[in-house]
mmCIF file of C-alpha atoms and ligand atoms in Angstrom:
data_model
loop_
_atom_site.group_PDB
_atom_site.id
_atom_site.type_symbol
_atom_site.label_atom_id
_atom_site.label_comp_id
_atom_site.label_asym_id
_atom_site.label_seq_id
_atom_site.Cartn_x
_atom_site.Cartn_y
_atom_site.Cartn_z
ATOM 1 C CA UNK A 877 23.909 0.172 -3.062
ATOM 2 C CA UNK A 878 22.334 -2.993 -4.305
ATOM 3 C CA UNK A 879 23.599 -5.649 -6.729
ATOM 4 C CA UNK A 880 21.920 -5.440 -10.136
ATOM 5 C CA UNK A 881 19.398 -8.242 -10.613
ATOM 6 C CA UNK A 882 17.766 -9.682 -13.697
ATOM 7 C CA UNK A 883 14.046 -9.014 -13.211
ATOM 8 C CA UNK A 884 11.971 -11.921 -14.553
ATOM 9 C CA UNK A 885 8.454 -11.160 -15.718
ATOM 10 C CA UNK A 886 6.212 -13.963 -14.486
ATOM 11 C CA UNK A 887 2.719 -14.657 -15.774
ATOM 12 C CA UNK A 888 0.028 -15.024 -13.130
ATOM 13 C CA UNK A 889 -0.633 -18.671 -14.026
ATOM 14 C CA UNK A 890 0.152 -21.884 -12.171
ATOM 15 C CA UNK A 891 3.779 -21.968 -13.318
ATOM 16 C CA UNK A 892 4.352 -18.285 -12.537
ATOM 17 C CA UNK A 893 2.816 -18.628 -9.077
ATOM 18 C CA UNK A 894 4.946 -21.710 -8.325
ATOM 19 C CA UNK A 895 8.078 -19.888 -9.487
ATOM 20 C CA UNK A 896 7.234 -16.822 -7.367
ATOM 21 C CA UNK A 897 6.825 -19.030 -4.280
ATOM 22 C CA UNK A 898 10.083 -20.855 -5.052
ATOM 23 C CA UNK A 899 11.966 -17.560 -5.382
ATOM 24 C CA UNK A 900 10.497 -16.275 -2.105
ATOM 25 C CA UNK A 901 11.499 -19.449 -0.278
ATOM 26 C CA UNK A 902 15.014 -18.963 -1.666
ATOM 27 C CA UNK A 903 15.249 -15.466 -0.124
ATOM 28 C CA UNK A 904 14.610 -13.562 -3.390
ATOM 29 C CA UNK A 905 12.548 -10.424 -4.051
ATOM 30 C CA UNK A 906 9.274 -10.756 -5.993
ATOM 31 C CA UNK A 907 6.747 -8.026 -6.741
ATOM 32 C CA UNK A 908 3.239 -9.458 -6.283
ATOM 33 C CA UNK A 909 -0.250 -8.201 -7.053
ATOM 34 C CA UNK A 910 -2.642 -7.671 -4.152
ATOM 35 C CA UNK A 911 -6.139 -6.192 -4.282
ATOM 36 C CA UNK A 912 -4.765 -2.880 -2.928
ATOM 37 C CA UNK A 913 -1.406 -2.188 -4.646
ATOM 38 C CA UNK A 914 1.556 -4.257 -5.858
ATOM 39 C CA UNK A 915 3.780 -5.367 -2.961
ATOM 40 C CA UNK A 916 7.522 -6.030 -2.950
ATOM 41 C CA UNK A 917 7.608 -9.432 -1.289
ATOM 42 C CA UNK A 918 10.292 -11.336 0.601
ATOM 43 C CA UNK A 919 10.388 -14.086 3.217
ATOM 44 C CA UNK A 920 9.487 -12.248 6.454
ATOM 45 C CA UNK A 921 11.287 -14.848 8.549
ATOM 46 C CA UNK A 922 14.606 -14.258 6.746
ATOM 47 C CA UNK A 923 16.332 -11.081 7.947
ATOM 48 C CA UNK A 924 18.668 -10.971 4.940
ATOM 49 C CA UNK A 925 15.791 -11.219 2.480
ATOM 50 C CA UNK A 926 13.961 -8.458 4.381
ATOM 51 C CA UNK A 927 17.077 -6.266 4.330
ATOM 52 C CA UNK A 928 17.179 -6.560 0.545
ATOM 53 C CA UNK A 929 13.657 -5.048 0.354
ATOM 54 C CA UNK A 930 14.942 -1.850 1.955
ATOM 55 C CA UNK A 931 17.945 -1.820 -0.375
ATOM 56 C CA UNK A 932 15.816 -2.300 -3.517
ATOM 57 C CA UNK A 933 13.357 0.439 -2.492
ATOM 58 C CA UNK A 934 16.147 2.741 -1.292
ATOM 59 C CA UNK A 935 14.161 3.169 1.868
ATOM 60 C CA UNK A 936 16.239 5.348 4.140
ATOM 61 C CA UNK A 937 15.236 3.702 7.381
ATOM 62 C CA UNK A 938 13.968 0.355 8.575
ATOM 63 C CA UNK A 939 10.231 0.931 8.777
ATOM 64 C CA UNK A 940 8.291 -2.036 10.087
ATOM 65 C CA UNK A 941 6.670 -4.023 7.267
ATOM 66 C CA UNK A 942 3.355 -5.810 6.856
ATOM 67 C CA UNK A 943 3.557 -9.615 6.941
ATOM 68 C CA UNK A 944 1.087 -11.311 4.594
ATOM 69 C CA UNK A 945 -0.538 -14.674 5.346
ATOM 70 C CA UNK A 946 -2.901 -16.931 3.396
ATOM 71 C CA UNK A 947 -5.568 -17.115 6.119
ATOM 72 C CA UNK A 948 -6.572 -16.006 9.606
ATOM 73 C CA UNK A 949 -5.337 -19.230 11.224
ATOM 74 C CA UNK A 950 -1.819 -18.594 9.904
ATOM 75 C CA UNK A 951 -2.012 -14.942 11.052
ATOM 76 C CA UNK A 952 -3.058 -16.012 14.546
ATOM 77 C CA UNK A 953 0.129 -18.051 14.885
ATOM 78 C CA UNK A 954 2.145 -14.822 14.499
ATOM 79 C CA UNK A 955 0.193 -12.390 16.684
ATOM 80 C CA UNK A 956 -2.075 -12.161 19.727
ATOM 81 C CA UNK A 957 -5.617 -11.150 18.770
ATOM 82 C CA UNK A 958 -7.914 -9.431 21.277
ATOM 83 C CA UNK A 959 -11.701 -9.302 20.792
ATOM 84 C CA UNK A 960 -11.531 -6.260 18.502
ATOM 85 C CA UNK A 961 -8.800 -7.798 16.330
ATOM 86 C CA UNK A 962 -10.800 -11.003 16.014
ATOM 87 C CA UNK A 963 -13.959 -9.116 15.045
ATOM 88 C CA UNK A 964 -12.052 -7.122 12.405
ATOM 89 C CA UNK A 965 -10.321 -10.215 11.007
ATOM 90 C CA UNK A 966 -13.657 -12.028 10.808
ATOM 91 C CA UNK A 967 -15.350 -9.130 9.036
ATOM 92 C CA UNK A 968 -12.604 -8.067 6.582
ATOM 93 C CA UNK A 969 -10.134 -10.891 5.956
ATOM 94 C CA UNK A 970 -9.293 -11.754 3.342
ATOM 95 C CA UNK A 971 -9.222 -8.099 2.277
ATOM 96 C CA UNK A 972 -7.666 -4.616 2.464
ATOM 97 C CA UNK A 973 -7.112 -4.503 6.233
ATOM 98 C CA UNK A 974 -3.855 -4.703 8.225
ATOM 99 C CA UNK A 975 -3.944 -5.429 11.955
ATOM 100 C CA UNK A 976 -1.126 -4.402 14.294
ATOM 101 C CA UNK A 977 -1.147 -6.816 17.235
ATOM 102 C CA UNK A 978 1.327 -7.906 19.925
ATOM 103 C CA UNK A 979 3.712 -10.635 18.737
ATOM 104 C CA UNK A 980 2.799 -14.162 19.794
ATOM 105 C CA UNK A 981 5.348 -16.277 21.689
ATOM 106 C CA UNK A 982 5.780 -18.374 18.507
ATOM 107 C CA UNK A 983 6.041 -15.413 16.100
ATOM 108 C CA UNK A 984 8.358 -16.272 13.178
ATOM 109 C CA UNK A 985 8.487 -12.773 11.628
ATOM 110 C CA UNK A 986 12.074 -11.503 11.831
ATOM 111 C CA UNK A 987 13.063 -8.622 14.077
ATOM 112 C CA UNK A 988 14.042 -6.631 11.022
ATOM 113 C CA UNK A 989 10.583 -6.955 9.414
ATOM 114 C CA UNK A 990 9.118 -5.685 12.700
ATOM 115 C CA UNK A 991 11.813 -2.994 13.087
ATOM 116 C CA UNK A 992 12.428 -4.429 16.523
ATOM 117 C CA UNK A 993 8.909 -3.645 17.774
ATOM 118 C CA UNK A 994 7.005 -5.951 20.124
ATOM 119 C CA UNK A 995 4.069 -5.752 17.711
ATOM 120 C CA UNK A 996 3.586 -7.206 14.242
ATOM 121 C CA UNK A 997 1.572 -5.971 11.229
ATOM 122 C CA UNK A 998 -0.493 -8.786 9.677
ATOM 123 C CA UNK A 999 -2.666 -8.904 6.565
ATOM 124 C CA UNK A 1000 -4.578 -11.613 4.712
ATOM 125 C CA UNK A 1001 -5.043 -10.295 1.161
ATOM 126 C CA UNK A 1002 -7.988 -11.323 -1.004
ATOM 127 C CA UNK A 1003 -6.276 -11.224 -4.407
ATOM 128 C CA UNK A 1004 -6.402 -14.824 -5.698
ATOM 129 C CA UNK A 1005 -2.839 -14.651 -7.074
ATOM 130 C CA UNK A 1006 -1.479 -13.289 -3.784
ATOM 131 C CA UNK A 1007 -3.378 -15.971 -1.906
ATOM 132 C CA UNK A 1008 -1.960 -18.735 -4.088
ATOM 133 C CA UNK A 1009 1.613 -17.481 -3.676
ATOM 134 C CA UNK A 1010 1.227 -17.147 0.102
ATOM 135 C CA UNK A 1011 -0.250 -20.626 0.417
ATOM 136 C CA UNK A 1012 2.607 -22.083 -1.646
ATOM 137 C CA UNK A 1013 5.302 -20.106 0.198
ATOM 138 C CA UNK A 1014 4.086 -21.470 3.541
ATOM 139 C CA UNK A 1015 5.554 -18.700 5.675
ATOM 140 C CA UNK A 1016 4.795 -15.034 6.424
ATOM 141 C CA UNK A 1017 5.724 -12.808 3.487
ATOM 142 C CA UNK A 1018 6.786 -9.214 4.160
ATOM 143 C CA UNK A 1019 5.685 -6.765 1.503
ATOM 144 C CA UNK A 1020 5.704 -2.989 1.460
ATOM 145 C CA UNK A 1021 4.328 -1.299 -1.639
ATOM 146 C CA UNK A 1022 6.580 -2.087 -4.646
ATOM 147 C CA UNK A 1023 7.695 1.477 -5.377
ATOM 148 C CA UNK A 1024 10.950 3.315 -4.813
ATOM 149 C CA UNK A 1025 10.928 5.180 -1.552
ATOM 150 C CA UNK A 1026 9.032 8.465 -1.828
ATOM 151 C CA UNK A 1027 7.058 7.525 -4.951
ATOM 152 C CA UNK A 1028 3.383 6.662 -5.038
ATOM 153 C CA UNK A 1029 2.397 2.991 -4.740
ATOM 154 C CA UNK A 1030 2.181 0.910 -7.947
ATOM 155 C CA UNK A 1031 -1.219 -0.187 -9.177
ATOM 156 C CA UNK A 1032 0.117 -1.763 -12.403
ATOM 157 C CA UNK A 1033 3.068 -4.108 -13.062
ATOM 158 C CA UNK A 1034 4.434 -1.437 -15.432
ATOM 159 C CA UNK A 1035 4.714 0.978 -12.461
ATOM 160 C CA UNK A 1036 6.709 -1.645 -10.559
ATOM 161 C CA UNK A 1037 9.126 -1.986 -13.473
ATOM 162 C CA UNK A 1038 9.553 1.780 -13.855
ATOM 163 C CA UNK A 1039 10.699 1.954 -10.230
ATOM 164 C CA UNK A 1040 12.396 -1.407 -9.646
ATOM 165 C CA UNK A 1041 13.455 -3.087 -12.922
ATOM 166 C CA UNK A 1042 16.952 -4.495 -12.422
ATOM 167 C CA UNK A 1043 16.658 -4.244 -8.621
ATOM 168 C CA UNK A 1044 14.341 -7.213 -7.887
ATOM 169 C CA UNK A 1045 14.243 -10.857 -9.000
ATOM 170 C CA UNK A 1046 10.766 -11.043 -10.501
ATOM 171 C CA UNK A 1047 7.417 -9.372 -10.973
ATOM 172 C CA UNK A 1048 4.246 -11.433 -11.128
ATOM 173 C CA UNK A 1049 2.153 -9.582 -13.701
ATOM 174 C CA UNK A 1050 -1.593 -9.610 -13.087
ATOM 175 C CA UNK A 1051 -2.908 -6.328 -14.489
ATOM 176 C CA UNK A 1052 -4.316 -3.397 -12.523
ATOM 177 C CA UNK A 1053 -5.092 -3.746 -8.825
ATOM 178 C CA UNK A 1054 -8.769 -3.502 -7.963
ATOM 179 C CA UNK A 1055 -8.790 -1.112 -5.001
ATOM 180 C CA UNK A 1056 -5.798 1.085 -5.814
ATOM 181 C CA UNK A 1057 -5.171 2.358 -2.262
ATOM 182 C CA UNK A 1058 -3.221 0.580 0.460
ATOM 183 C CA UNK A 1059 -4.917 -1.345 3.251
ATOM 184 C CA UNK A 1060 -6.504 0.325 6.267
ATOM 185 C CA UNK A 1061 -4.228 -0.173 9.306
ATOM 186 C CA UNK A 1062 -5.772 -0.703 12.747
ATOM 187 C CA UNK A 1063 -3.675 -1.215 15.888
ATOM 188 C CA UNK A 1064 -5.215 -3.540 18.476
ATOM 189 C CA UNK A 1065 -2.630 -3.388 21.249
ATOM 190 C CA UNK A 1066 -4.892 -3.442 24.294
ATOM 191 C CA UNK A 1067 -7.145 -0.501 25.012
ATOM 192 C CA UNK A 1068 -9.096 1.267 22.300
ATOM 193 C CA UNK A 1069 -8.311 0.162 18.720
ATOM 194 C CA UNK A 1070 -6.582 2.904 16.727
ATOM 195 C CA UNK A 1071 -6.849 3.715 13.044
ATOM 196 C CA UNK A 1072 -3.217 4.280 11.985
ATOM 197 C CA UNK A 1073 -3.890 4.645 8.264
ATOM 198 C CA UNK A 1074 -7.206 5.074 6.450
ATOM 199 C CA UNK A 1075 -7.288 2.693 3.490
ATOM 200 C CA UNK A 1076 -9.275 0.206 1.463
ATOM 201 C CA UNK A 1077 -11.901 -0.480 4.159
ATOM 202 C CA UNK A 1078 -13.911 2.681 4.951
ATOM 203 C CA UNK A 1079 -13.748 3.760 8.605
ATOM 204 C CA UNK A 1080 -17.501 3.449 9.105
ATOM 205 C CA UNK A 1081 -17.347 -0.235 8.124
ATOM 206 C CA UNK A 1082 -14.481 -0.892 10.546
ATOM 207 C CA UNK A 1083 -16.365 0.851 13.345
ATOM 208 C CA UNK A 1084 -19.533 -1.128 12.619
ATOM 209 C CA UNK A 1085 -17.584 -4.396 12.979
ATOM 210 C CA UNK A 1086 -16.218 -3.500 16.437
ATOM 211 C CA UNK A 1087 -19.308 -1.629 17.613
ATOM 212 C CA UNK A 1088 -17.345 1.463 18.641
ATOM 213 C CA UNK A 1089 -15.542 4.461 17.208
ATOM 214 C CA UNK A 1090 -11.882 4.130 16.294
ATOM 215 C CA UNK A 1091 -9.305 6.424 17.820
ATOM 216 C CA UNK A 1092 -7.605 8.223 14.939
ATOM 217 C CA UNK A 1093 -3.809 8.356 15.146
ATOM 218 C CA UNK A 1094 -2.719 11.237 12.983
ATOM 219 C CA UNK A 1095 1.040 11.068 12.376
ATOM 220 C CA UNK A 1096 0.923 14.404 10.551
ATOM 221 C CA UNK A 1097 -0.440 16.055 13.714
ATOM 222 C CA UNK A 1098 2.696 15.169 15.648
ATOM 223 C CA UNK A 1099 1.183 12.275 17.600
ATOM 224 C CA UNK A 1100 3.646 9.616 18.765
ATOM 225 C CA UNK A 1101 5.141 8.144 15.564
ATOM 226 C CA UNK A 1102 3.896 4.634 16.266
ATOM 227 C CA UNK A 1103 3.691 3.964 12.530
ATOM 228 C CA UNK A 1104 7.002 5.339 11.277
ATOM 229 C CA UNK A 1105 6.164 4.862 7.594
ATOM 230 C CA UNK A 1106 3.292 7.285 7.886
ATOM 231 C CA UNK A 1107 5.344 10.450 7.506
ATOM 232 C CA UNK A 1108 3.427 13.277 5.905
ATOM 233 C CA UNK A 1109 5.475 13.371 2.706
ATOM 234 C CA UNK A 1110 5.550 9.598 2.118
ATOM 235 C CA UNK A 1111 3.439 9.560 -1.064
ATOM 236 C CA UNK A 1112 5.033 12.308 -3.077
ATOM 237 C CA UNK A 1113 4.857 12.800 -6.843
ATOM 238 C CA UNK A 1114 7.559 15.073 -8.301
ATOM 239 C CA UNK A 1115 5.034 17.798 -9.092
ATOM 240 C CA UNK A 1116 3.646 20.164 -6.484
ATOM 241 C CA UNK A 1117 0.039 19.379 -5.585
ATOM 242 C CA UNK A 1118 -2.676 21.978 -4.857
ATOM 243 C CA UNK A 1119 -5.725 20.539 -3.125
ATOM 244 C CA UNK A 1120 -9.423 21.521 -3.038
ATOM 245 C CA UNK A 1121 -9.042 23.466 -6.266
ATOM 246 C CA UNK A 1122 -12.219 24.862 -7.819
ATOM 247 C CA UNK A 1123 -10.500 24.985 -11.228
ATOM 248 C CA UNK A 1124 -6.958 24.884 -12.644
ATOM 249 C CA UNK A 1125 -4.905 28.096 -12.706
ATOM 250 C CA UNK A 1126 -2.892 28.951 -15.829
ATOM 251 C CA UNK A 1127 0.014 26.506 -16.202
ATOM 252 C CA UNK A 1128 -1.379 23.909 -13.810
ATOM 253 C CA UNK A 1129 -2.268 20.342 -14.673
ATOM 254 C CA UNK A 1130 -5.758 19.286 -13.578
ATOM 255 C CA UNK A 1131 -6.984 16.237 -11.718
ATOM 256 C CA UNK A 1132 -10.759 16.350 -11.622
ATOM 257 C CA UNK A 1133 -13.357 14.448 -9.638
ATOM 258 C CA UNK A 1134 -16.974 14.419 -10.784
ATOM 259 C CA UNK A 1135 -18.272 16.889 -13.381
ATOM 260 C CA UNK A 1136 -15.609 19.280 -14.686
ATOM 261 C CA UNK A 1137 -15.811 22.935 -13.540
ATOM 262 C CA UNK A 1138 -18.005 24.997 -15.834
ATOM 263 C CA UNK A 1139 -16.675 27.973 -17.764
ATOM 264 C CA UNK A 1140 -13.023 26.773 -17.707
ATOM 265 C CA UNK A 1141 -11.133 25.318 -20.644
ATOM 266 C CA UNK A 1142 -9.218 22.337 -19.226
ATOM 267 C CA UNK A 1143 -5.434 22.386 -19.683
ATOM 268 C CA UNK A 1144 -3.720 19.889 -22.007
ATOM 269 C CA UNK A 1145 -2.582 17.882 -18.974
ATOM 270 C CA UNK A 1146 -5.924 16.957 -17.534
ATOM 271 C CA UNK A 1147 -7.332 13.755 -16.046
ATOM 272 C CA UNK A 1148 -10.442 12.883 -14.055
ATOM 273 C CA UNK A 1149 -10.464 10.398 -11.155
ATOM 274 C CA UNK A 1150 -14.121 9.595 -11.802
ATOM 275 C CA UNK A 1151 -16.393 11.742 -13.911
ATOM 276 C CA UNK A 1152 -19.410 10.118 -12.235
ATOM 277 C CA UNK A 1153 -18.028 11.006 -8.805
ATOM 278 C CA UNK A 1154 -17.618 7.340 -7.810
ATOM 279 C CA UNK A 1155 -15.157 7.080 -4.879
ATOM 280 C CA UNK A 1156 -14.178 3.442 -5.543
ATOM 281 C CA UNK A 1157 -13.346 4.305 -9.152
ATOM 282 C CA UNK A 1158 -11.406 7.375 -7.962
ATOM 283 C CA UNK A 1159 -9.392 5.279 -5.478
ATOM 284 C CA UNK A 1160 -8.509 2.776 -8.199
ATOM 285 C CA UNK A 1161 -7.336 5.591 -10.518
ATOM 286 C CA UNK A 1162 -5.550 7.842 -8.001
ATOM 287 C CA UNK A 1163 -1.932 6.622 -8.051
ATOM 288 C CA UNK A 1164 -1.865 5.919 -11.795
ATOM 289 C CA UNK A 1165 -3.216 9.422 -12.450
ATOM 290 C CA UNK A 1166 -0.572 11.062 -10.245
ATOM 291 C CA UNK A 1167 2.148 9.058 -12.010
ATOM 292 C CA UNK A 1168 0.769 9.909 -15.446
ATOM 293 C CA UNK A 1169 0.598 13.671 -14.793
ATOM 294 C CA UNK A 1170 4.063 13.565 -13.238
ATOM 295 C CA UNK A 1171 5.571 11.708 -16.176
ATOM 296 C CA UNK A 1172 3.943 14.116 -18.615
ATOM 297 C CA UNK A 1173 5.915 16.912 -16.942
ATOM 298 C CA UNK A 1174 3.332 18.662 -14.754
ATOM 299 C CA UNK A 1175 4.921 21.188 -12.389
ATOM 300 C CA UNK A 1176 1.774 21.725 -10.305
ATOM 301 C CA UNK A 1177 -1.251 19.446 -10.183
ATOM 302 C CA UNK A 1178 -4.481 21.131 -9.082
ATOM 303 C CA UNK A 1179 -6.891 18.579 -7.614
ATOM 304 C CA UNK A 1180 -10.657 18.981 -7.361
ATOM 305 C CA UNK A 1181 -12.237 18.489 -3.914
ATOM 306 C CA UNK A 1182 -13.036 14.865 -3.012
ATOM 307 C CA UNK A 1183 -15.763 14.336 -0.393
ATOM 308 C CA UNK A 1184 -14.674 12.814 2.944
ATOM 309 C CA UNK A 1185 -17.207 9.985 3.088
ATOM 310 C CA UNK A 1186 -16.387 6.279 2.554
ATOM 311 C CA UNK A 1187 -13.133 5.754 0.642
ATOM 312 C CA UNK A 1188 -12.877 9.556 0.367
ATOM 313 C CA UNK A 1189 -11.110 9.609 3.744
ATOM 314 C CA UNK A 1190 -8.263 7.424 2.417
ATOM 315 C CA UNK A 1191 -8.139 9.296 -0.919
ATOM 316 C CA UNK A 1192 -7.860 12.644 0.894
ATOM 317 C CA UNK A 1193 -5.213 11.179 3.210
ATOM 318 C CA UNK A 1194 -3.014 10.184 0.237
ATOM 319 C CA UNK A 1195 -3.660 13.500 -1.531
ATOM 320 C CA UNK A 1196 -2.707 15.352 1.660
ATOM 321 C CA UNK A 1197 0.603 13.496 1.759
ATOM 322 C CA UNK A 1198 1.212 14.138 -1.933
ATOM 323 C CA UNK A 1199 0.710 17.859 -1.229
ATOM 324 C CA UNK A 1200 2.817 17.948 1.959
ATOM 325 C CA UNK A 1201 5.864 20.234 1.940
ATOM 326 C CA UNK A 1202 9.129 18.382 1.246
HETATM 327 O O1 TXA B 526 -2.103 -2.470 1.034
HETATM 328 C C1 TXA B 526 -1.065 -2.526 1.693
HETATM 329 O O2 TXA B 526 -1.033 -2.427 2.915
HETATM 330 C C2 TXA B 526 0.245 -2.759 0.894
HETATM 331 C C3 TXA B 526 0.151 -4.144 0.267
HETATM 332 C C4 TXA B 526 1.390 -4.509 -0.488
HETATM 333 O O3 TXA B 526 -0.147 -5.113 1.254
HETATM 334 N N1 TXA B 526 1.387 -2.632 1.754
HETATM 335 C C5 TXA B 526 1.816 -1.445 2.278
HETATM 336 O O4 TXA B 526 2.998 -1.542 3.028
HETATM 337 O O5 TXA B 526 1.245 -0.407 2.108
HETATM 338 P P1 TXA B 526 3.866 -0.279 3.439
HETATM 339 O O6 TXA B 526 5.163 -0.839 3.970
HETATM 340 O O7 TXA B 526 3.984 0.682 2.325
HETATM 341 O O8 TXA B 526 3.106 0.320 4.659
HETATM 342 C C6 TXA B 526 3.065 -0.366 5.899
HETATM 343 C C7 TXA B 526 2.787 0.582 7.035
HETATM 344 C C8 TXA B 526 3.969 1.489 7.300
HETATM 345 O O9 TXA B 526 3.482 2.806 7.416
HETATM 346 C C9 TXA B 526 4.504 0.988 8.638
HETATM 347 O O10 TXA B 526 5.101 2.009 9.381
HETATM 348 C C10 TXA B 526 3.257 0.410 9.280
HETATM 349 O O11 TXA B 526 2.578 -0.186 8.221
HETATM 350 N N2 TXA B 526 3.571 -0.633 10.275
HETATM 351 C C11 TXA B 526 4.056 -1.853 10.073
HETATM 352 N N3 TXA B 526 4.278 -2.523 11.231
HETATM 353 C C12 TXA B 526 3.895 -1.691 12.212
HETATM 354 C C13 TXA B 526 3.852 -1.787 13.637
HETATM 355 N N4 TXA B 526 4.258 -2.882 14.282
HETATM 356 N N5 TXA B 526 3.395 -0.734 14.321
HETATM 357 C C14 TXA B 526 2.970 0.380 13.679
HETATM 358 N N6 TXA B 526 2.976 0.539 12.343
HETATM 359 C C15 TXA B 526 3.438 -0.477 11.607
HETATM 360 MG MG1 MG B 527 4.322 2.277 0.763
#
């Protein structure tokens, strides 16, 4: 259970940013825009504030959270970066990349935000509003996606309010997020860097920056659950999801990608991730489309095939989770 809270809507201007930072420093919960998805932010150094994130989201267990920092220098005070981590930070920060690194001796991120692990998840987001809040807060800010547990991540402030109105202290409203998929997560814990979650930076770009292939950790394949939040069914809409569909069957809603299938009348519940087949556009539309079809009452969503190149790997990863048995 969580105490009801009055959720302030803050504008993403100077006053709103200052108020968001003030609330965070006071241990409150603020939903913030990032370039990937909206995050539910709290002071990562304050165990009580972090605990209230789990309560607001109704997250069943204490998954480790990503701590957000305004720049690489601040991130390096929290974690120990090896050569691969440094190369990745240099190439992709600020941006949609999270690095899992060993905690530094001076790490200020609370045990609860790390779920007791000896490693810490760090990210320097590029969204100018997120950056301004982080700079003003002056401490690591923990932020999982700002959705209720089990729902898809919010890419609009309206999605945050549907899930969390009355459960958090404020939402900083800055329109749709640009990328629409969560950050790529790479663990640099000594030895070969591992891709824990495909995300906003395509794998080929990550591999080019470190000059080697990434080991892929696939939680769904029963590998050691080093990233406990990566359970197969984590991103579930209410509707069933049927992947790699050539066309919708009678009664199904349709989520297309690229040109629509010929010779089929599309059902009334029908959306397209990108009629031009643009993967960046599809990523940006994915979670909003799943929410929209769900809210319109779809029982099964048939999804057109999405190619595996570039951002397609992350899109297919999220679609696979949405389709996972639960
Ligand atoms: O784009 C994003 O990454 C968004 C925005 C708000 O920054 N955040 C996000 O957070 O997606 P969340 O909590 O939904 O996902 C964080 C993932 C979880 O799967 C968690 O298990 C993993 O990061 N994680 C965090 N710390 C970890 C650690 N020390 N070792 C392994 N996995 C970790
Ligand atoms: Mg999430």
